Amino acid sequence: MTDYHHILIIDDDKTFIKVNHKIFSTITGCSNVNFKMSGTTALEFLAEMDKAAQFPDLITLDWRMSLGNGADFLKAYEQKYYANHPNTKILIITEASQEVAPSHQSLDFVSGVLAKPLKANQLKEVL
C-alpha cells in the first residue's frame, strides 16, 4: 500500500464522508484527510493546496454531484493539476459506477472505480 500523507474526499453525501473519513484514516494511517462536498469547492481547495505545496496524494471522487460532477472535475483536474502532480491518484467511488465511461477510467491518474457502498477490503485492494 502507498504511504499517503494527504487525502481529499469529494462527495455530497455527509454520511459517506463521515464514515469513510474514519475508514481512510484507519486503513492508510493518514491523519490529514480533508473533504469537500462538490467538485467546484474541491477545485478551489486544490488551488489553495497547490499554492501551499500541500497537494493531496489521493483524491476520492463521487461521480454524481449537484455542483461539479465527476466528469467535469476530471476534465478540470487534467487541465490544471495533472502536469504538476502526476503522482496524485484519483479513485472514483460512486453509486453510478456503470456511468463512468471507459475513457475516464483509463486516464493515467484514475486508479480505479469502486461502487458504493464501499467495503474496507475493496479499498485495501486498490490502495
PDB file of C-alpha atoms in Angstrom:
ATOM      1  CA  MET A   1       0.000   0.000   0.000  1.00  0.00           C
ATOM      2  CA  THR A   2       1.197   3.503  -0.831  1.00  0.00           C
ATOM      3  CA  ASP A   3       2.094   5.798   2.061  1.00  0.00           C
ATOM      4  CA  TYR A   4      -0.469   8.627   1.900  1.00  0.00           C
ATOM      5  CA  HIS A   5       0.153  11.968   3.596  1.00  0.00           C
ATOM      6  CA  HIS A   6      -2.884  13.911   2.378  1.00  0.00           C
ATOM      7  CA  ILE A   7      -6.243  12.578   1.186  1.00  0.00           C
ATOM      8  CA  LEU A   8      -9.161  14.570  -0.234  1.00  0.00           C
ATOM      9  CA  ILE A   9     -12.663  13.053  -0.236  1.00  0.00           C
ATOM     10  CA  ILE A  10     -15.100  14.672  -2.683  1.00  0.00           C
ATOM     11  CA  ASP A  11     -18.708  13.648  -2.086  1.00  0.00           C
ATOM     12  CA  ASP A  12     -22.022  15.412  -1.485  1.00  0.00           C
ATOM     13  CA  ASP A  13     -23.233  12.752   0.980  1.00  0.00           C
ATOM     14  CA  LYS A  14     -22.417  13.785   4.565  1.00  0.00           C
ATOM     15  CA  THR A  15     -22.888  10.246   5.879  1.00  0.00           C
ATOM     16  CA  PHE A  16     -20.470   8.832   3.303  1.00  0.00           C
ATOM     17  CA  ILE A  17     -17.898  11.458   4.250  1.00  0.00           C
ATOM     18  CA  LYS A  18     -18.196  10.801   7.980  1.00  0.00           C
ATOM     19  CA  VAL A  19     -17.963   7.002   7.689  1.00  0.00           C
ATOM     20  CA  ASN A  20     -15.252   6.953   5.051  1.00  0.00           C
ATOM     21  CA  HIS A  21     -13.120   9.611   6.708  1.00  0.00           C
ATOM     22  CA  LYS A  22     -12.602   7.095   9.506  1.00  0.00           C
ATOM     23  CA  ILE A  23     -12.069   4.160   7.115  1.00  0.00           C
ATOM     24  CA  PHE A  24      -9.444   6.032   5.080  1.00  0.00           C
ATOM     25  CA  SER A  25      -7.664   7.238   8.218  1.00  0.00           C
ATOM     26  CA  THR A  26      -7.593   3.734   9.685  1.00  0.00           C
ATOM     27  CA  ILE A  27      -6.531   1.860   6.550  1.00  0.00           C
ATOM     28  CA  THR A  28      -3.878   4.316   5.379  1.00  0.00           C
ATOM     29  CA  GLY A  29      -2.720   5.759   8.697  1.00  0.00           C
ATOM     30  CA  CYS A  30      -3.154   9.204   7.139  1.00  0.00           C
ATOM     31  CA  SER A  31      -4.265  11.870   9.608  1.00  0.00           C
ATOM     32  CA  ASN A  32      -4.639  14.617   7.004  1.00  0.00           C
ATOM     33  CA  VAL A  33      -7.980  13.694   5.410  1.00  0.00           C
ATOM     34  CA  ASN A  34      -9.995  16.620   4.053  1.00  0.00           C
ATOM     35  CA  PHE A  35     -13.397  16.641   2.422  1.00  0.00           C
ATOM     36  CA  LYS A  36     -15.321  18.823   0.030  1.00  0.00           C
ATOM     37  CA  MET A  37     -18.962  18.422  -0.904  1.00  0.00           C
ATOM     38  CA  SER A  38     -18.720  19.330  -4.597  1.00  0.00           C
ATOM     39  CA  GLY A  39     -16.333  19.238  -7.498  1.00  0.00           C
ATOM     40  CA  THR A  40     -16.448  23.024  -7.605  1.00  0.00           C
ATOM     41  CA  THR A  41     -15.335  23.519  -3.984  1.00  0.00           C
ATOM     42  CA  ALA A  42     -12.771  20.729  -4.404  1.00  0.00           C
ATOM     43  CA  LEU A  43     -11.152  22.533  -7.334  1.00  0.00           C
ATOM     44  CA  GLU A  44     -10.993  25.734  -5.256  1.00  0.00           C
ATOM     45  CA  PHE A  45      -9.397  23.759  -2.408  1.00  0.00           C
ATOM     46  CA  LEU A  46      -6.859  22.174  -4.778  1.00  0.00           C
ATOM     47  CA  ALA A  47      -5.846  25.644  -5.995  1.00  0.00           C
ATOM     48  CA  GLU A  48      -5.087  26.601  -2.375  1.00  0.00           C
ATOM     49  CA  MET A  49      -3.225  23.353  -1.732  1.00  0.00           C
ATOM     50  CA  ASP A  50      -1.221  23.757  -4.937  1.00  0.00           C
ATOM     51  CA  LYS A  51      -0.063  27.226  -3.870  1.00  0.00           C
ATOM     52  CA  ALA A  52       0.792  25.954  -0.372  1.00  0.00           C
ATOM     53  CA  ALA A  53       2.695  22.915  -1.744  1.00  0.00           C
ATOM     54  CA  GLN A  54       0.342  20.607   0.191  1.00  0.00           C
ATOM     55  CA  PHE A  55      -1.336  18.832  -2.701  1.00  0.00           C
ATOM     56  CA  PRO A  56      -3.189  15.580  -1.878  1.00  0.00           C
ATOM     57  CA  ASP A  57      -1.636  12.197  -2.708  1.00  0.00           C
ATOM     58  CA  LEU A  58      -5.080  10.637  -3.156  1.00  0.00           C
ATOM     59  CA  ILE A  59      -8.429  12.104  -4.172  1.00  0.00           C
ATOM     60  CA  THR A  60     -11.663  10.142  -3.965  1.00  0.00           C
ATOM     61  CA  LEU A  61     -14.398  11.352  -6.269  1.00  0.00           C
ATOM     62  CA  ASP A  62     -18.138  10.795  -6.298  1.00  0.00           C
ATOM     63  CA  TRP A  63     -19.365  10.716  -9.893  1.00  0.00           C
ATOM     64  CA  ARG A  64     -22.824  12.250  -9.407  1.00  0.00           C
ATOM     65  CA  MET A  65     -22.903  15.537  -7.514  1.00  0.00           C
ATOM     66  CA  SER A  66     -25.156  18.531  -7.925  1.00  0.00           C
ATOM     67  CA  LEU A  67     -22.294  21.056  -8.115  1.00  0.00           C
ATOM     68  CA  GLY A  68     -19.470  19.944 -10.357  1.00  0.00           C
ATOM     69  CA  ASN A  69     -19.968  16.315 -11.360  1.00  0.00           C
ATOM     70  CA  GLY A  70     -17.184  13.750 -11.727  1.00  0.00           C
ATOM     71  CA  ALA A  71     -16.660  14.166 -15.462  1.00  0.00           C
ATOM     72  CA  ASP A  72     -16.346  17.948 -15.138  1.00  0.00           C
ATOM     73  CA  PHE A  73     -13.947  17.549 -12.217  1.00  0.00           C
ATOM     74  CA  LEU A  74     -11.681  15.120 -14.112  1.00  0.00           C
ATOM     75  CA  LYS A  75     -11.525  17.441 -17.115  1.00  0.00           C
ATOM     76  CA  ALA A  76     -10.610  20.464 -14.976  1.00  0.00           C
ATOM     77  CA  TYR A  77      -8.140  18.421 -12.901  1.00  0.00           C
ATOM     78  CA  GLU A  78      -6.368  17.149 -16.006  1.00  0.00           C
ATOM     79  CA  GLN A  79      -6.071  20.681 -17.426  1.00  0.00           C
ATOM     80  CA  LYS A  80      -4.998  22.443 -14.215  1.00  0.00           C
ATOM     81  CA  TYR A  81      -3.141  19.986 -11.979  1.00  0.00           C
ATOM     82  CA  TYR A  82      -2.106  16.705 -13.579  1.00  0.00           C
ATOM     83  CA  ALA A  83       1.095  18.004 -15.174  1.00  0.00           C
ATOM     84  CA  ASN A  84       2.400  19.365 -11.857  1.00  0.00           C
ATOM     85  CA  HIS A  85       1.101  16.483  -9.706  1.00  0.00           C
ATOM     86  CA  PRO A  86       1.465  13.310 -11.782  1.00  0.00           C
ATOM     87  CA  ASN A  87       1.735  11.066  -8.701  1.00  0.00           C
ATOM     88  CA  THR A  88      -1.643  12.075  -7.247  1.00  0.00           C
ATOM     89  CA  LYS A  89      -4.205   9.339  -7.850  1.00  0.00           C
ATOM     90  CA  ILE A  90      -7.969   9.716  -8.170  1.00  0.00           C
ATOM     91  CA  LEU A  91     -10.224   6.917  -7.017  1.00  0.00           C
ATOM     92  CA  ILE A  92     -13.831   7.168  -8.204  1.00  0.00           C
ATOM     93  CA  ILE A  93     -16.272   5.878  -5.568  1.00  0.00           C
ATOM     94  CA  THR A  94     -19.897   6.141  -6.635  1.00  0.00           C
ATOM     95  CA  GLU A  95     -23.315   4.534  -6.833  1.00  0.00           C
ATOM     96  CA  ALA A  96     -23.176   5.302 -10.546  1.00  0.00           C
ATOM     97  CA  SER A  97     -20.099   3.208 -11.383  1.00  0.00           C
ATOM     98  CA  GLN A  98     -21.711   1.950 -14.604  1.00  0.00           C
ATOM     99  CA  GLU A  99     -21.952   5.574 -15.779  1.00  0.00           C
ATOM    100  CA  VAL A 100     -18.193   6.166 -15.619  1.00  0.00           C
ATOM    101  CA  ALA A 101     -17.041   5.988 -19.223  1.00  0.00           C
ATOM    102  CA  PRO A 102     -14.052   3.795 -20.096  1.00  0.00           C
ATOM    103  CA  SER A 103     -12.308   6.919 -21.398  1.00  0.00           C
ATOM    104  CA  HIS A 104     -12.439   8.381 -17.877  1.00  0.00           C
ATOM    105  CA  GLN A 105     -11.380   5.133 -16.229  1.00  0.00           C
ATOM    106  CA  SER A 106      -8.307   4.853 -18.458  1.00  0.00           C
ATOM    107  CA  LEU A 107      -6.856   8.254 -17.558  1.00  0.00           C
ATOM    108  CA  ASP A 108      -3.362   7.828 -16.109  1.00  0.00           C
ATOM    109  CA  PHE A 109      -4.296   9.463 -12.813  1.00  0.00           C
ATOM    110  CA  VAL A 110      -7.502   7.441 -12.219  1.00  0.00           C
ATOM    111  CA  SER A 111      -6.547   4.453 -10.082  1.00  0.00           C
ATOM    112  CA  GLY A 112      -9.929   2.740 -10.198  1.00  0.00           C
ATOM    113  CA  VAL A 113     -13.694   2.844  -9.831  1.00  0.00           C
ATOM    114  CA  LEU A 114     -15.440   1.391  -6.783  1.00  0.00           C
ATOM    115  CA  ALA A 115     -19.163   1.045  -6.206  1.00  0.00           C
ATOM    116  CA  LYS A 116     -20.966   2.344  -3.139  1.00  0.00           C
ATOM    117  CA  PRO A 117     -21.469   1.183  -0.510  1.00  0.00           C
ATOM    118  CA  LEU A 118     -17.724   0.992  -0.083  1.00  0.00           C
ATOM    119  CA  LYS A 119     -16.242  -2.007   1.680  1.00  0.00           C
ATOM    120  CA  ALA A 120     -12.937  -1.697   3.552  1.00  0.00           C
ATOM    121  CA  ASN A 121     -11.486  -4.823   1.885  1.00  0.00           C
ATOM    122  CA  GLN A 122     -12.205  -3.366  -1.593  1.00  0.00           C
ATOM    123  CA  LEU A 123     -10.469  -0.179  -0.609  1.00  0.00           C
ATOM    124  CA  LYS A 124      -7.410  -2.011   0.712  1.00  0.00           C
ATOM    125  CA  GLU A 125      -7.075  -3.827  -2.619  1.00  0.00           C
ATOM    126  CA  VAL A 126      -6.902  -0.639  -4.693  1.00  0.00           C
ATOM    127  CA  LEU A 127      -4.763   1.342  -2.277  1.00  0.00           C
TER     128      LEU A 127
END
